[in-house]
GROMACS .gro file of C-alpha atoms in nm:
model
  253
    1MET     CA    1  -0.014   0.004   0.026
    2GLY     CA    2   0.127   0.344  -0.081
    3ALA     CA    3   0.166   0.603   0.147
    4VAL     CA    4  -0.080   0.848   0.266
    5THR     CA    5  -0.041   1.187   0.348
    6PHE     CA    6  -0.216   1.388   0.614
    7ASP     CA    7  -0.136   1.721   0.799
    8PHE     CA    8  -0.273   1.745   1.185
    9SER     CA    9   0.030   1.988   1.291
   10ASN     CA   10  -0.089   2.149   1.576
   11GLU     CA   11  -0.398   1.970   1.654
   12VAL     CA   12  -0.516   1.741   1.909
   13ALA     CA   13  -0.619   1.396   1.893
   14LEU     CA   14  -0.781   1.193   2.141
   15ILE     CA   15  -0.789   0.824   2.107
   16THR     CA   16  -0.952   0.589   2.324
   17GLY     CA   17  -0.849   0.235   2.409
   18GLY     CA   18  -0.510   0.433   2.240
   19SER     CA   19  -0.273   0.186   2.426
   20ARG     CA   20  -0.288  -0.121   2.158
   21GLY     CA   21  -0.452  -0.285   1.879
   22LEU     CA   22  -0.610  -0.093   1.616
   23GLY     CA   23  -0.624   0.198   1.872
   24LEU     CA   24  -0.262   0.204   1.904
   25GLU     CA   25  -0.233   0.195   1.509
   26ILE     CA   26  -0.411   0.519   1.449
   27ALA     CA   27  -0.230   0.708   1.772
   28GLN     CA   28   0.101   0.653   1.565
   29ALA     CA   29  -0.066   0.753   1.258
   30PHE     CA   30  -0.176   1.078   1.392
   31GLY     CA   31   0.133   1.140   1.574
   32ALA     CA   32   0.320   1.094   1.241
   33ALA     CA   33   0.102   1.306   1.075
   34GLY     CA   34   0.184   1.617   1.322
   35ALA     CA   35  -0.084   1.586   1.580
   36THR     CA   36  -0.008   1.597   1.943
   37VAL     CA   37  -0.167   1.268   2.037
   38VAL     CA   38  -0.365   1.173   2.359
   39ILE     CA   39  -0.458   0.821   2.431
   40THR     CA   40  -0.635   0.615   2.669
   41ALA     CA   41  -0.651   0.297   2.881
   42ARG     CA   42  -0.796   0.072   3.167
   43ARG     CA   43  -0.488   0.020   3.274
   44GLU     CA   44  -0.168   0.225   3.358
   45GLN     CA   45   0.059  -0.056   3.239
   46TRP     CA   46  -0.044  -0.077   2.866
   47LEU     CA   47  -0.014   0.324   2.842
   48GLY     CA   48   0.303   0.341   3.033
   49GLU     CA   49   0.451   0.110   2.712
   50ALA     CA   50   0.211   0.271   2.439
   51LYS     CA   51   0.390   0.593   2.525
   52GLN     CA   52   0.723   0.505   2.503
   53MET     CA   53   0.667   0.376   2.182
   54LEU     CA   54   0.494   0.691   2.077
   55THR     CA   55   0.771   0.923   2.246
   56ASP     CA   56   1.064   0.699   2.080
   57GLN     CA   57   0.876   0.787   1.757
   58GLY     CA   58   0.890   1.094   1.792
   59VAL     CA   59   0.525   1.171   1.933
   60THR     CA   60   0.423   1.416   2.147
   61VAL     CA   61   0.202   1.206   2.390
   62HIS     CA   62  -0.025   1.290   2.696
   63THR     CA   63  -0.174   0.968   2.874
   64PHE     CA   64  -0.439   0.882   3.075
   65VAL     CA   65  -0.608   0.602   3.242
   66CYS     CA   66  -1.013   0.623   3.202
   67ASP     CA   67  -1.350   0.389   3.230
   68VAL     CA   68  -1.504   0.588   2.949
   69ALA     CA   69  -1.807   0.371   3.078
   70ASP     CA   70  -1.777   0.604   3.380
   71ALA     CA   71  -1.940   0.958   3.337
   72ALA     CA   72  -1.701   1.089   3.633
   73SER     CA   73  -1.412   0.926   3.497
   74VAL     CA   74  -1.461   1.032   3.143
   75GLU     CA   75  -1.466   1.389   3.269
   76GLN     CA   76  -1.211   1.399   3.457
   77VAL     CA   77  -1.011   1.297   3.085
   78VAL     CA   78  -1.150   1.528   2.926
   79GLN     CA   79  -1.052   1.811   3.146
   80GLN     CA   80  -0.695   1.675   3.215
   81THR     CA   81  -0.623   1.653   2.797
   82LEU     CA   82  -0.801   2.034   2.796
   83GLU     CA   83  -0.560   2.151   3.079
   84ALA     CA   84  -0.257   1.960   2.916
   85CYS     CA   85  -0.313   2.033   2.565
   86GLY     CA   86  -0.567   2.349   2.526
   87LYS     CA   87  -0.833   2.193   2.270
   88ILE     CA   88  -0.921   1.910   2.151
   89ASP     CA   89  -0.965   1.884   1.737
   90VAL     CA   90  -1.017   1.506   1.698
   91LEU     CA   91  -1.209   1.215   1.917
   92VAL     CA   92  -1.140   0.869   1.816
   93ASN     CA   93  -1.381   0.649   2.007
   94ASN     CA   94  -1.222   0.333   1.990
   95ALA     CA   95  -1.210   0.159   2.331
   96GLY     CA   96  -1.468  -0.116   2.319
   97LEU     CA   97  -1.516  -0.462   2.495
   98THR     CA   98  -1.685  -0.827   2.317
   99TRP     CA   99  -1.765  -1.136   2.499
  100GLY     CA  100  -1.764  -1.484   2.311
  101ALA     CA  101  -2.130  -1.668   2.417
  102SER     CA  102  -2.429  -1.740   2.255
  103ALA     CA  103  -2.724  -1.542   2.272
  104GLU     CA  104  -2.903  -1.780   2.498
  105THR     CA  105  -2.585  -1.899   2.732
  106MET     CA  106  -2.528  -1.460   2.732
  107PRO     CA  107  -2.422  -1.409   3.120
  108LEU     CA  108  -2.600  -1.061   3.206
  109GLU     CA  109  -2.345  -0.865   3.371
  110LYS     CA  110  -2.101  -0.945   3.053
  111TRP     CA  111  -2.395  -0.831   2.829
  112HIS     CA  112  -2.386  -0.490   3.057
  113GLN     CA  113  -2.007  -0.453   3.002
  114VAL     CA  114  -2.031  -0.504   2.630
  115ILE     CA  115  -2.342  -0.219   2.622
  116GLU     CA  116  -2.191  -0.016   2.866
  117ALA     CA  117  -1.797   0.014   2.742
  118ASN     CA  118  -1.911   0.051   2.397
  119ILE     CA  119  -2.204   0.225   2.395
  120THR     CA  120  -2.194   0.421   2.650
  121GLY     CA  121  -1.888   0.489   2.637
  122THR     CA  122  -1.888   0.638   2.278
  123PHE     CA  123  -2.164   0.828   2.401
  124LEU     CA  124  -2.017   0.963   2.750
  125MET     CA  125  -1.690   1.042   2.541
  126SER     CA  126  -1.841   1.199   2.243
  127GLN     CA  127  -2.080   1.414   2.522
  128HIS     CA  128  -1.784   1.560   2.690
  129VAL     CA  129  -1.611   1.578   2.444
  130GLY     CA  130  -1.884   1.782   2.198
  131ARG     CA  131  -1.970   2.027   2.438
  132HIS     CA  132  -1.600   2.192   2.373
  133MET     CA  133  -1.622   2.108   2.016
  134LEU     CA  134  -2.005   2.310   2.016
  135LYS     CA  135  -1.797   2.602   2.157
  136CYS     CA  136  -1.534   2.634   1.939
  137GLN     CA  137  -1.756   2.541   1.601
  138LYS     CA  138  -1.519   2.314   1.522
  139GLY     CA  139  -1.426   1.955   1.529
  140ALA     CA  140  -1.433   1.612   1.379
  141ILE     CA  141  -1.519   1.266   1.571
  142VAL     CA  142  -1.468   0.920   1.443
  143ASN     CA  143  -1.669   0.636   1.565
  144ILE     CA  144  -1.465   0.263   1.560
  145ALA     CA  145  -1.803   0.026   1.455
  146SER     CA  146  -1.790  -0.285   1.286
  147ILE     CA  147  -1.916  -0.448   1.021
  148ALA     CA  148  -2.083  -0.666   1.285
  149GLY     CA  149  -2.318  -0.292   1.321
  150LEU     CA  150  -2.426  -0.326   0.938
  151GLY     CA  151  -2.568  -0.697   0.979
  152GLY     CA  152  -2.558  -1.019   1.199
  153GLY     CA  153  -2.242  -1.017   1.253
  154GLN     CA  154  -2.041  -1.322   1.390
  155ARG     CA  155  -2.235  -1.631   1.539
  156ASN     CA  156  -2.172  -1.579   1.971
  157THR     CA  157  -2.079  -1.154   1.955
  158ILE     CA  158  -2.423  -1.103   2.055
  159GLY     CA  159  -2.350  -0.800   2.246
  160TYR     CA  160  -2.076  -0.714   2.018
  161ASN     CA  161  -2.289  -0.726   1.718
  162THR     CA  162  -2.583  -0.526   1.897
  163SER     CA  163  -2.373  -0.284   2.011
  164LYS     CA  164  -2.191  -0.190   1.732
  165ALA     CA  165  -2.533  -0.133   1.555
  166ALA     CA  166  -2.635   0.135   1.790
  167ILE     CA  167  -2.294   0.271   1.786
  168ILE     CA  168  -2.371   0.325   1.410
  169ASN     CA  169  -2.670   0.483   1.472
  170LEU     CA  170  -2.564   0.746   1.730
  171THR     CA  171  -2.317   0.812   1.456
  172ARG     CA  172  -2.576   0.945   1.264
  173SER     CA  173  -2.779   1.112   1.538
  174LEU     CA  174  -2.493   1.337   1.688
  175ALA     CA  175  -2.379   1.445   1.298
  176LEU     CA  176  -2.763   1.563   1.307
  177GLU     CA  177  -2.733   1.744   1.574
  178TRP     CA  178  -2.411   1.882   1.582
  179GLY     CA  179  -2.381   1.949   1.192
  180ALA     CA  180  -2.504   2.315   1.215
  181GLN     CA  181  -2.210   2.388   1.445
  182ASN     CA  182  -1.938   2.235   1.177
  183VAL     CA  183  -1.867   1.917   1.438
  184ARG     CA  184  -1.893   1.612   1.218
  185VAL     CA  185  -1.952   1.272   1.326
  186ASN     CA  186  -1.823   0.978   1.120
  187ALA     CA  187  -1.751   0.614   1.201
  188VAL     CA  188  -1.566   0.363   0.999
  189ALA     CA  189  -1.699  -0.031   1.017
  190PRO     CA  190  -1.393  -0.293   1.025
  191ALA     CA  191  -1.441  -0.617   0.931
  192MET     CA  192  -1.173  -0.818   1.052
  193PHE     CA  193  -0.847  -0.720   1.109
  194ARG     CA  194  -0.581  -0.900   1.349
  195THR     CA  195  -0.590  -0.750   1.705
  196ARG     CA  196  -0.608  -0.856   2.077
  197MET     CA  197  -0.944  -0.934   2.081
  198THR     CA  198  -1.001  -1.098   1.768
  199GLU     CA  199  -0.668  -1.295   1.835
  200ALA     CA  200  -0.937  -1.624   1.974
  201ILE     CA  201  -1.116  -1.635   1.626
  202LEU     CA  202  -0.888  -1.624   1.385
  203GLN     CA  203  -0.687  -1.875   1.558
  204ARG     CA  204  -0.966  -2.095   1.483
  205SER     CA  205  -1.135  -1.941   1.194
  206GLU     CA  206  -0.894  -1.738   0.971
  207ALA     CA  207  -0.845  -1.922   0.665
  208ALA     CA  208  -1.282  -1.942   0.653
  209ILE     CA  209  -1.309  -1.574   0.762
  210ALA     CA  210  -1.081  -1.474   0.461
  211ALA     CA  211  -1.173  -1.769   0.190
  212ALA     CA  212  -1.574  -1.582   0.269
  213THR     CA  213  -1.408  -1.234   0.210
  214PRO     CA  214  -1.398  -1.099  -0.187
  215MET     CA  215  -1.025  -1.014  -0.138
  216GLN     CA  216  -0.967  -1.342   0.023
  217ARG     CA  217  -0.773  -1.238   0.326
  218ILE     CA  218  -0.811  -1.046   0.668
  219GLY     CA  219  -0.730  -0.681   0.757
  220GLN     CA  220  -0.340  -0.590   0.777
  221HIS     CA  221  -0.137  -0.374   0.963
  222GLY     CA  222  -0.191   0.018   0.816
  223GLU     CA  223  -0.507  -0.066   0.639
  224LEU     CA  224  -0.750   0.135   0.894
  225ALA     CA  225  -0.558   0.425   0.998
  226PRO     CA  226  -0.614   0.638   0.672
  227SER     CA  227  -0.916   0.598   0.688
  228VAL     CA  228  -0.965   0.747   1.022
  229LEU     CA  229  -0.721   1.028   0.946
  230PHE     CA  230  -0.912   1.113   0.634
  231LEU     CA  231  -1.251   1.111   0.820
  232ALA     CA  232  -1.055   1.360   1.024
  233SER     CA  233  -0.914   1.601   0.813
  234GLU     CA  234  -1.014   1.870   0.595
  235ALA     CA  235  -1.038   1.638   0.343
  236ALA     CA  236  -1.341   1.536   0.452
  237SER     CA  237  -1.493   1.883   0.509
  238TYR     CA  238  -1.827   1.817   0.408
  239ILE     CA  239  -1.861   1.462   0.488
  240THR     CA  240  -2.106   1.369   0.830
  241GLY     CA  241  -2.297   1.087   0.947
  242GLN     CA  242  -2.137   0.827   0.721
  243VAL     CA  243  -2.037   0.515   0.785
  244LEU     CA  244  -1.735   0.368   0.580
  245ALA     CA  245  -1.676  -0.001   0.547
  246ILE     CA  246  -1.317  -0.119   0.586
  247ASP     CA  247  -1.387  -0.502   0.487
  248GLY     CA  248  -1.224  -0.607   0.208
  249GLY     CA  249  -1.535  -0.617  -0.016
  250LYS     CA  250  -1.759  -0.809   0.257
  251THR     CA  251  -2.048  -0.599   0.281
  252ALA     CA  252  -2.082  -0.578  -0.090
  253GLU     CA  253  -2.215  -0.951  -0.113
   0.00000   0.00000   0.00000
């Protein structure tokens, strides 16, 4: 894949769940494009490792522990970010959970955990960052959804599938509410990429998943972040309320 260049110099990008996997890839991409990067995670250890990696790459980075499903935690992190950086230009809602179980055996506790992290977390972070963006009359939010939210998704991930569908409609609703204030809200809907969350599924089913994809493979490192940067950039200044599938053609079937 050829290099895709965006310029986020003098901008601040906040990425939730940015310490590993796709979130870290997105943070690296914003940093390489000149942004000051703020990443959150649930564990200090994960943040320490990610901060060292980003710093070694020349990225200006701030890290904060945050439970995105907890309103007080979200409010605190947004305030800390504004105190450290002065503004938030871009929010990427990447933090999320899944739990493998059939619908009939899904523990209610795990259902609540997935729904709270994925839906409530995306709402709370958008709400608190959105208040700042509305005051500035400018901002871009990119939600990490999934093609599981566009259809039934994989079996035995009922909470994840449901939550990602909700994130897609949340994206559209926020775009309608905030468009007049120049706050754009879009989403990307990845198919299967190799991350810590998908490791167990890929160990069992990578060949079958690839065979069921028109491009005959799963997503590779570096193939998601450019689309996130595009939607956050001025190149997408007239795009809001949209969901971009990054899926090797899967949803074209």
